[in-house]
Amino acid sequence: MPRKSHLFTSESVSEGHPDKVSDQISDAVLDAFIENDVKLGIADESLVNTRLGCETLTTTNKIVIAGEGRGQAPFFKNYGSKSVVNRELITEIARGVIKDIGYDQDGFSYHGADVEVLLHGQSPDIAMGVDAKKKKGAEQEGAGDQGMMFGFACTESEVYEKNSFMPAPIYFAHKILKVLAEQRHAKKLFDLQPDSKSQVTVKYVDGKPVGCTKVVVSTQHNATTRNGKKYKPSMVRDLIGDAVASALPKSWMPARESDFLVNPTGNFVVGGPDGDCGLTGRKIIVDTYGGYAPHGGGAFSGKDPTKVDRSAAYAARYLAKNVVAAGIAERCTIQVAYAIGVAEPMSLLVDTHGTGRVDEAKLEKVLGELFPLRPTHIRRTLKLNRPIYRRTAAYGHFGRAPEKDGGFSWEKTDLADQIRRAFK
């Protein structure tokens, strides 16, 4: 448990960061598979036909998409006993993602990059561990893999951002980059390019976040201004300063210029996959709680919701957030663990870090009854069998507003009243 008065730092990376480009391509492929199943009338809220473990590598004008999956035509074509992926369709999905992000550079372009698709059919041994349980009823479908997952929520940022229930450092690190991306897409910051990173150091007094002591932003930019002047870090700082300040609570922006660092290396012209190789699943701390809470180690992007690395981490966040929203704890960490092919979790742990107003053992029992953590129940209740994943692949999977089409359903607090009533 952190000290009452301390500093804590979290970082975020933008949609144009090489690893996030890879995450978004993997999740765009997943969305396309699920959407295709829905159109064909195969998928429903109980069972997921799509199986996908999609990994993407991005580098200078090269994209490699690999992994294994299962789907329907036109994404998969069956040749005898083998299932062969439609490489042309996957290639177009990847190019569309890169275009949306805004990459059209000499070293990485949506139309110039070479795309290699190495997806293949899912191993029957893995499929058997999940699918064989259907005979005993949908609720008995097994977990798609073993592992442990964590969920976390806290009240510390509620005074600044209602219903986020997130640690302040990661929440505002994400928000800075999201504001910069929105202004870049709107042509208000037209000299910025897609790749960027942020780092926010928050000061805590008596356990409450009160401001930033340091803010670091590294953002890719054009080599020269429209007037032909070469960009210097001070010029980039002047360009983005107001946008960064607008993402933070009032008076949080560091007053001293030396505490707001912009492009500390000097220039940031070569960026994205041209400057650094990107891989799916390499930003798991950025995706979750910025190091403020535990992480089980599994990445999210490119994985269909039968894989508990993803779906159970969403469920754990959902339960932790509802515990805090119910007012029975100010901080809550939930751990759940699974064995591949087994529906019931191996364990469930609830830790309220000394802030709880109820017995934790009883809370574990109540949560297990209100929201059984069997994989199929998670997917059905949180409506995860929908094409909602690409939007999660940048600016964090948690602390986002629930959306009408089911996106970020794990951010709802609709279980809070039932939890509260269970403890009267």
Short mmCIF file of N, CA, C and O in Angstrom, two decimals, residues 112-174:
data_model
loop_
_atom_site.label_atom_id
_atom_site.label_comp_id
_atom_site.label_asym_id
_atom_site.label_seq_id
_atom_site.Cartn_x
_atom_site.Cartn_y
_atom_site.Cartn_z
N GLY A 112 1.96 2.16 -48.89
CA GLY A 112 3.26 1.70 -49.34
C GLY A 112 3.83 0.53 -48.57
O GLY A 112 4.74 -0.15 -49.05
N ALA A 113 3.32 0.29 -47.36
CA ALA A 113 3.88 -0.78 -46.53
C ALA A 113 3.57 -2.16 -47.11
O ALA A 113 2.48 -2.39 -47.64
N ASP A 114 4.52 -3.06 -47.01
CA ASP A 114 4.32 -4.45 -47.42
C ASP A 114 3.66 -5.20 -46.26
O ASP A 114 4.11 -5.12 -45.12
N VAL A 115 2.58 -5.91 -46.53
CA VAL A 115 1.84 -6.64 -45.51
C VAL A 115 1.97 -8.14 -45.76
O VAL A 115 1.65 -8.63 -46.84
N GLU A 116 2.45 -8.84 -44.75
CA GLU A 116 2.59 -10.30 -44.82
C GLU A 116 1.64 -10.92 -43.80
O GLU A 116 1.71 -10.60 -42.62
N VAL A 117 0.77 -11.81 -44.26
CA VAL A 117 -0.24 -12.43 -43.39
C VAL A 117 0.11 -13.89 -43.19
O VAL A 117 0.16 -14.68 -44.15
N LEU A 118 0.36 -14.26 -41.94
CA LEU A 118 0.77 -15.63 -41.60
C LEU A 118 -0.21 -16.29 -40.64
O LEU A 118 0.15 -17.23 -39.92
N LEU A 119 -1.44 -15.82 -40.60
CA LEU A 119 -2.46 -16.45 -39.76
C LEU A 119 -2.76 -17.86 -40.28
O LEU A 119 -2.74 -18.11 -41.48
N HIS A 120 -3.08 -18.77 -39.36
CA HIS A 120 -3.45 -20.12 -39.75
C HIS A 120 -4.55 -20.63 -38.82
O HIS A 120 -4.94 -19.95 -37.86
N GLY A 121 -5.07 -21.80 -39.10
CA GLY A 121 -6.16 -22.35 -38.30
C GLY A 121 -5.75 -22.65 -36.87
O GLY A 121 -4.58 -22.94 -36.58
N GLN A 122 -6.72 -22.60 -35.96
CA GLN A 122 -6.44 -22.85 -34.54
C GLN A 122 -6.12 -24.32 -34.30
O GLN A 122 -6.68 -25.22 -34.94
N SER A 123 -5.21 -24.57 -33.37
CA SER A 123 -4.87 -25.93 -32.98
C SER A 123 -6.11 -26.66 -32.47
O SER A 123 -6.82 -26.14 -31.61
N PRO A 124 -6.38 -27.87 -32.94
CA PRO A 124 -7.53 -28.62 -32.43
C PRO A 124 -7.40 -28.97 -30.95
O PRO A 124 -8.39 -29.13 -30.26
N ASP A 125 -6.16 -29.06 -30.45
CA ASP A 125 -5.96 -29.36 -29.04
C ASP A 125 -6.43 -28.20 -28.16
O ASP A 125 -7.00 -28.42 -27.09
N ILE A 126 -6.17 -26.98 -28.63
CA ILE A 126 -6.64 -25.81 -27.88
C ILE A 126 -8.16 -25.69 -27.99
O ILE A 126 -8.85 -25.45 -27.00
N ALA A 127 -8.67 -25.86 -29.20
CA ALA A 127 -10.12 -25.74 -29.41
C ALA A 127 -10.88 -26.75 -28.55
O ALA A 127 -11.94 -26.45 -28.00
N MET A 128 -10.34 -27.96 -28.43
CA MET A 128 -11.00 -29.01 -27.67
C MET A 128 -11.18 -28.60 -26.21
O MET A 128 -12.20 -28.91 -25.58
N GLY A 129 -10.21 -27.90 -25.66
CA GLY A 129 -10.28 -27.50 -24.26
C GLY A 129 -11.42 -26.55 -23.97
O GLY A 129 -11.93 -26.50 -22.85
N VAL A 130 -11.82 -25.81 -24.99
CA VAL A 130 -12.93 -24.86 -24.82
C VAL A 130 -14.24 -25.48 -25.33
O VAL A 130 -15.25 -25.50 -24.64
N ASP A 131 -14.23 -26.00 -26.55
CA ASP A 131 -15.46 -26.41 -27.21
C ASP A 131 -16.08 -27.68 -26.63
O ASP A 131 -17.30 -27.83 -26.65
N ALA A 132 -15.27 -28.58 -26.12
CA ALA A 132 -15.81 -29.87 -25.66
C ALA A 132 -16.82 -29.70 -24.55
O ALA A 132 -17.71 -30.52 -24.39
N LYS A 133 -16.73 -28.65 -23.80
CA LYS A 133 -17.62 -28.45 -22.67
C LYS A 133 -19.03 -28.02 -23.09
O LYS A 133 -19.93 -27.99 -22.28
N LYS A 134 -19.21 -27.68 -24.37
CA LYS A 134 -20.54 -27.26 -24.82
C LYS A 134 -21.59 -28.35 -24.59
O LYS A 134 -22.75 -28.06 -24.38
N LYS A 135 -21.16 -29.59 -24.63
CA LYS A 135 -22.11 -30.70 -24.47
C LYS A 135 -22.78 -30.67 -23.11
O LYS A 135 -23.85 -31.21 -22.93
N LYS A 136 -22.15 -30.07 -22.14
CA LYS A 136 -22.71 -30.01 -20.80
C LYS A 136 -23.46 -28.71 -20.56
O LYS A 136 -23.87 -28.42 -19.44
N GLY A 137 -23.60 -27.90 -21.62
CA GLY A 137 -24.30 -26.64 -21.46
C GLY A 137 -23.35 -25.48 -21.66
O GLY A 137 -22.17 -25.56 -21.36
N ALA A 138 -23.89 -24.37 -22.14
CA ALA A 138 -23.06 -23.23 -22.49
C ALA A 138 -22.26 -22.72 -21.32
O ALA A 138 -21.14 -22.26 -21.47
N GLU A 139 -22.83 -22.78 -20.11
CA GLU A 139 -22.13 -22.25 -18.94
C GLU A 139 -20.89 -23.06 -18.60
O GLU A 139 -20.08 -22.65 -17.79
N GLN A 140 -20.75 -24.23 -19.20
CA GLN A 140 -19.60 -25.08 -18.88
C GLN A 140 -18.46 -24.97 -19.88
O GLN A 140 -17.51 -25.74 -19.82
N GLU A 141 -18.57 -24.04 -20.83
CA GLU A 141 -17.43 -23.84 -21.72
C GLU A 141 -16.19 -23.51 -20.89
O GLU A 141 -16.24 -22.71 -19.96
N GLY A 142 -15.08 -24.11 -21.26
CA GLY A 142 -13.87 -23.91 -20.48
C GLY A 142 -13.15 -22.62 -20.81
O GLY A 142 -13.36 -22.02 -21.86
N ALA A 143 -12.28 -22.20 -19.90
CA ALA A 143 -11.44 -21.05 -20.13
C ALA A 143 -10.48 -21.33 -21.28
O ALA A 143 -9.98 -22.45 -21.43
N GLY A 144 -10.20 -20.32 -22.09
CA GLY A 144 -9.35 -20.49 -23.25
C GLY A 144 -7.88 -20.59 -22.94
O GLY A 144 -7.07 -20.88 -23.82
N ASP A 145 -7.50 -20.36 -21.71
CA ASP A 145 -6.10 -20.50 -21.31
C ASP A 145 -6.03 -20.47 -19.79
O ASP A 145 -6.99 -20.09 -19.11
N GLN A 146 -4.88 -20.85 -19.25
CA GLN A 146 -4.67 -20.72 -17.82
C GLN A 146 -4.14 -19.32 -17.52
O GLN A 146 -3.80 -18.56 -18.43
N GLY A 147 -4.07 -18.97 -16.25
CA GLY A 147 -3.47 -17.69 -15.87
C GLY A 147 -4.25 -17.01 -14.77
O GLY A 147 -5.31 -17.48 -14.34
N MET A 148 -3.69 -15.89 -14.31
CA MET A 148 -4.36 -15.09 -13.29
C MET A 148 -4.56 -13.68 -13.84
O MET A 148 -3.74 -13.16 -14.59
N MET A 149 -5.68 -13.08 -13.46
CA MET A 149 -6.04 -11.75 -13.93
C MET A 149 -6.39 -10.87 -12.74
O MET A 149 -6.89 -11.35 -11.71
N PHE A 150 -6.14 -9.58 -12.89
CA PHE A 150 -6.42 -8.62 -11.83
C PHE A 150 -7.35 -7.52 -12.32
O PHE A 150 -7.30 -7.11 -13.49
N GLY A 151 -8.18 -7.03 -11.40
CA GLY A 151 -8.97 -5.83 -11.63
C GLY A 151 -8.77 -4.88 -10.47
O GLY A 151 -8.49 -5.30 -9.34
N PHE A 152 -8.89 -3.58 -10.74
CA PHE A 152 -8.63 -2.58 -9.71
C PHE A 152 -9.54 -1.39 -9.90
O PHE A 152 -9.91 -1.03 -11.03
N ALA A 153 -9.87 -0.73 -8.80
CA ALA A 153 -10.60 0.54 -8.84
C ALA A 153 -10.31 1.31 -7.56
O ALA A 153 -10.01 0.71 -6.52
N CYS A 154 -10.40 2.62 -7.64
CA CYS A 154 -10.19 3.46 -6.46
C CYS A 154 -10.96 4.77 -6.62
O CYS A 154 -11.40 5.12 -7.72
N THR A 155 -11.10 5.49 -5.53
CA THR A 155 -11.87 6.74 -5.53
C THR A 155 -11.01 7.98 -5.71
O THR A 155 -11.54 9.07 -5.80
N GLU A 156 -9.68 7.82 -5.76
CA GLU A 156 -8.80 8.98 -5.62
C GLU A 156 -9.00 10.07 -6.67
O GLU A 156 -8.76 11.24 -6.40
N SER A 157 -9.41 9.72 -7.88
CA SER A 157 -9.54 10.73 -8.93
C SER A 157 -10.98 11.21 -9.13
O SER A 157 -11.24 12.02 -10.03
N GLU A 158 -11.91 10.73 -8.30
CA GLU A 158 -13.32 11.05 -8.52
C GLU A 158 -13.62 12.54 -8.39
O GLU A 158 -14.54 13.05 -9.03
N VAL A 159 -12.87 13.25 -7.58
CA VAL A 159 -13.10 14.68 -7.42
C VAL A 159 -12.78 15.43 -8.71
O VAL A 159 -13.30 16.51 -8.96
N TYR A 160 -11.93 14.82 -9.56
CA TYR A 160 -11.54 15.48 -10.81
C TYR A 160 -12.25 14.90 -12.03
O TYR A 160 -12.56 15.62 -12.98
N GLU A 161 -12.48 13.60 -12.03
CA GLU A 161 -13.09 12.92 -13.17
C GLU A 161 -14.12 11.92 -12.66
O GLU A 161 -13.78 10.82 -12.23
N LYS A 162 -15.39 12.26 -12.69
CA LYS A 162 -16.44 11.42 -12.16
C LYS A 162 -16.54 10.10 -12.92
O LYS A 162 -16.43 10.05 -14.15
N ASN A 163 -16.74 9.05 -12.15
CA ASN A 163 -16.99 7.71 -12.67
C ASN A 163 -15.80 7.07 -13.38
O ASN A 163 -15.95 6.05 -14.06
N SER A 164 -14.61 7.65 -13.23
CA SER A 164 -13.45 6.99 -13.81
C SER A 164 -12.94 5.89 -12.88
O SER A 164 -12.53 4.82 -13.34
N PHE A 165 -12.94 6.14 -11.57
CA PHE A 165 -12.47 5.17 -10.58
C PHE A 165 -11.10 4.59 -10.97
O PHE A 165 -10.86 3.39 -10.85
N MET A 166 -10.23 5.47 -11.42
CA MET A 166 -8.89 5.08 -11.87
C MET A 166 -7.82 5.81 -11.08
O MET A 166 -8.05 6.91 -10.56
N PRO A 167 -6.61 5.25 -11.01
CA PRO A 167 -5.49 6.01 -10.47
C PRO A 167 -5.25 7.26 -11.32
O PRO A 167 -5.29 7.21 -12.56
N ALA A 168 -5.00 8.37 -10.67
CA ALA A 168 -4.85 9.64 -11.39
C ALA A 168 -3.69 9.65 -12.37
O ALA A 168 -3.83 10.18 -13.49
N PRO A 169 -2.50 9.10 -12.05
CA PRO A 169 -1.38 9.22 -12.99
C PRO A 169 -1.66 8.64 -14.37
O PRO A 169 -1.40 9.28 -15.39
N ILE A 170 -2.18 7.42 -14.43
CA ILE A 170 -2.43 6.81 -15.74
C ILE A 170 -3.62 7.46 -16.43
O ILE A 170 -3.62 7.65 -17.66
N TYR A 171 -4.62 7.86 -15.66
CA TYR A 171 -5.80 8.48 -16.27
C TYR A 171 -5.40 9.74 -17.03
O TYR A 171 -5.80 9.95 -18.18
N PHE A 172 -4.61 10.60 -16.40
CA PHE A 172 -4.26 11.86 -17.04
C PHE A 172 -3.14 11.71 -18.06
O PHE A 172 -3.06 12.50 -19.01
N ALA A 173 -2.31 10.70 -17.92
CA ALA A 173 -1.33 10.41 -18.97
C ALA A 173 -2.05 10.04 -20.27
O ALA A 173 -1.67 10.49 -21.37
N HIS A 174 -3.10 9.22 -20.16
CA HIS A 174 -3.92 8.89 -21.33
C HIS A 174 -4.59 10.14 -21.89
O HIS A 174 -4.61 10.37 -23.11
#
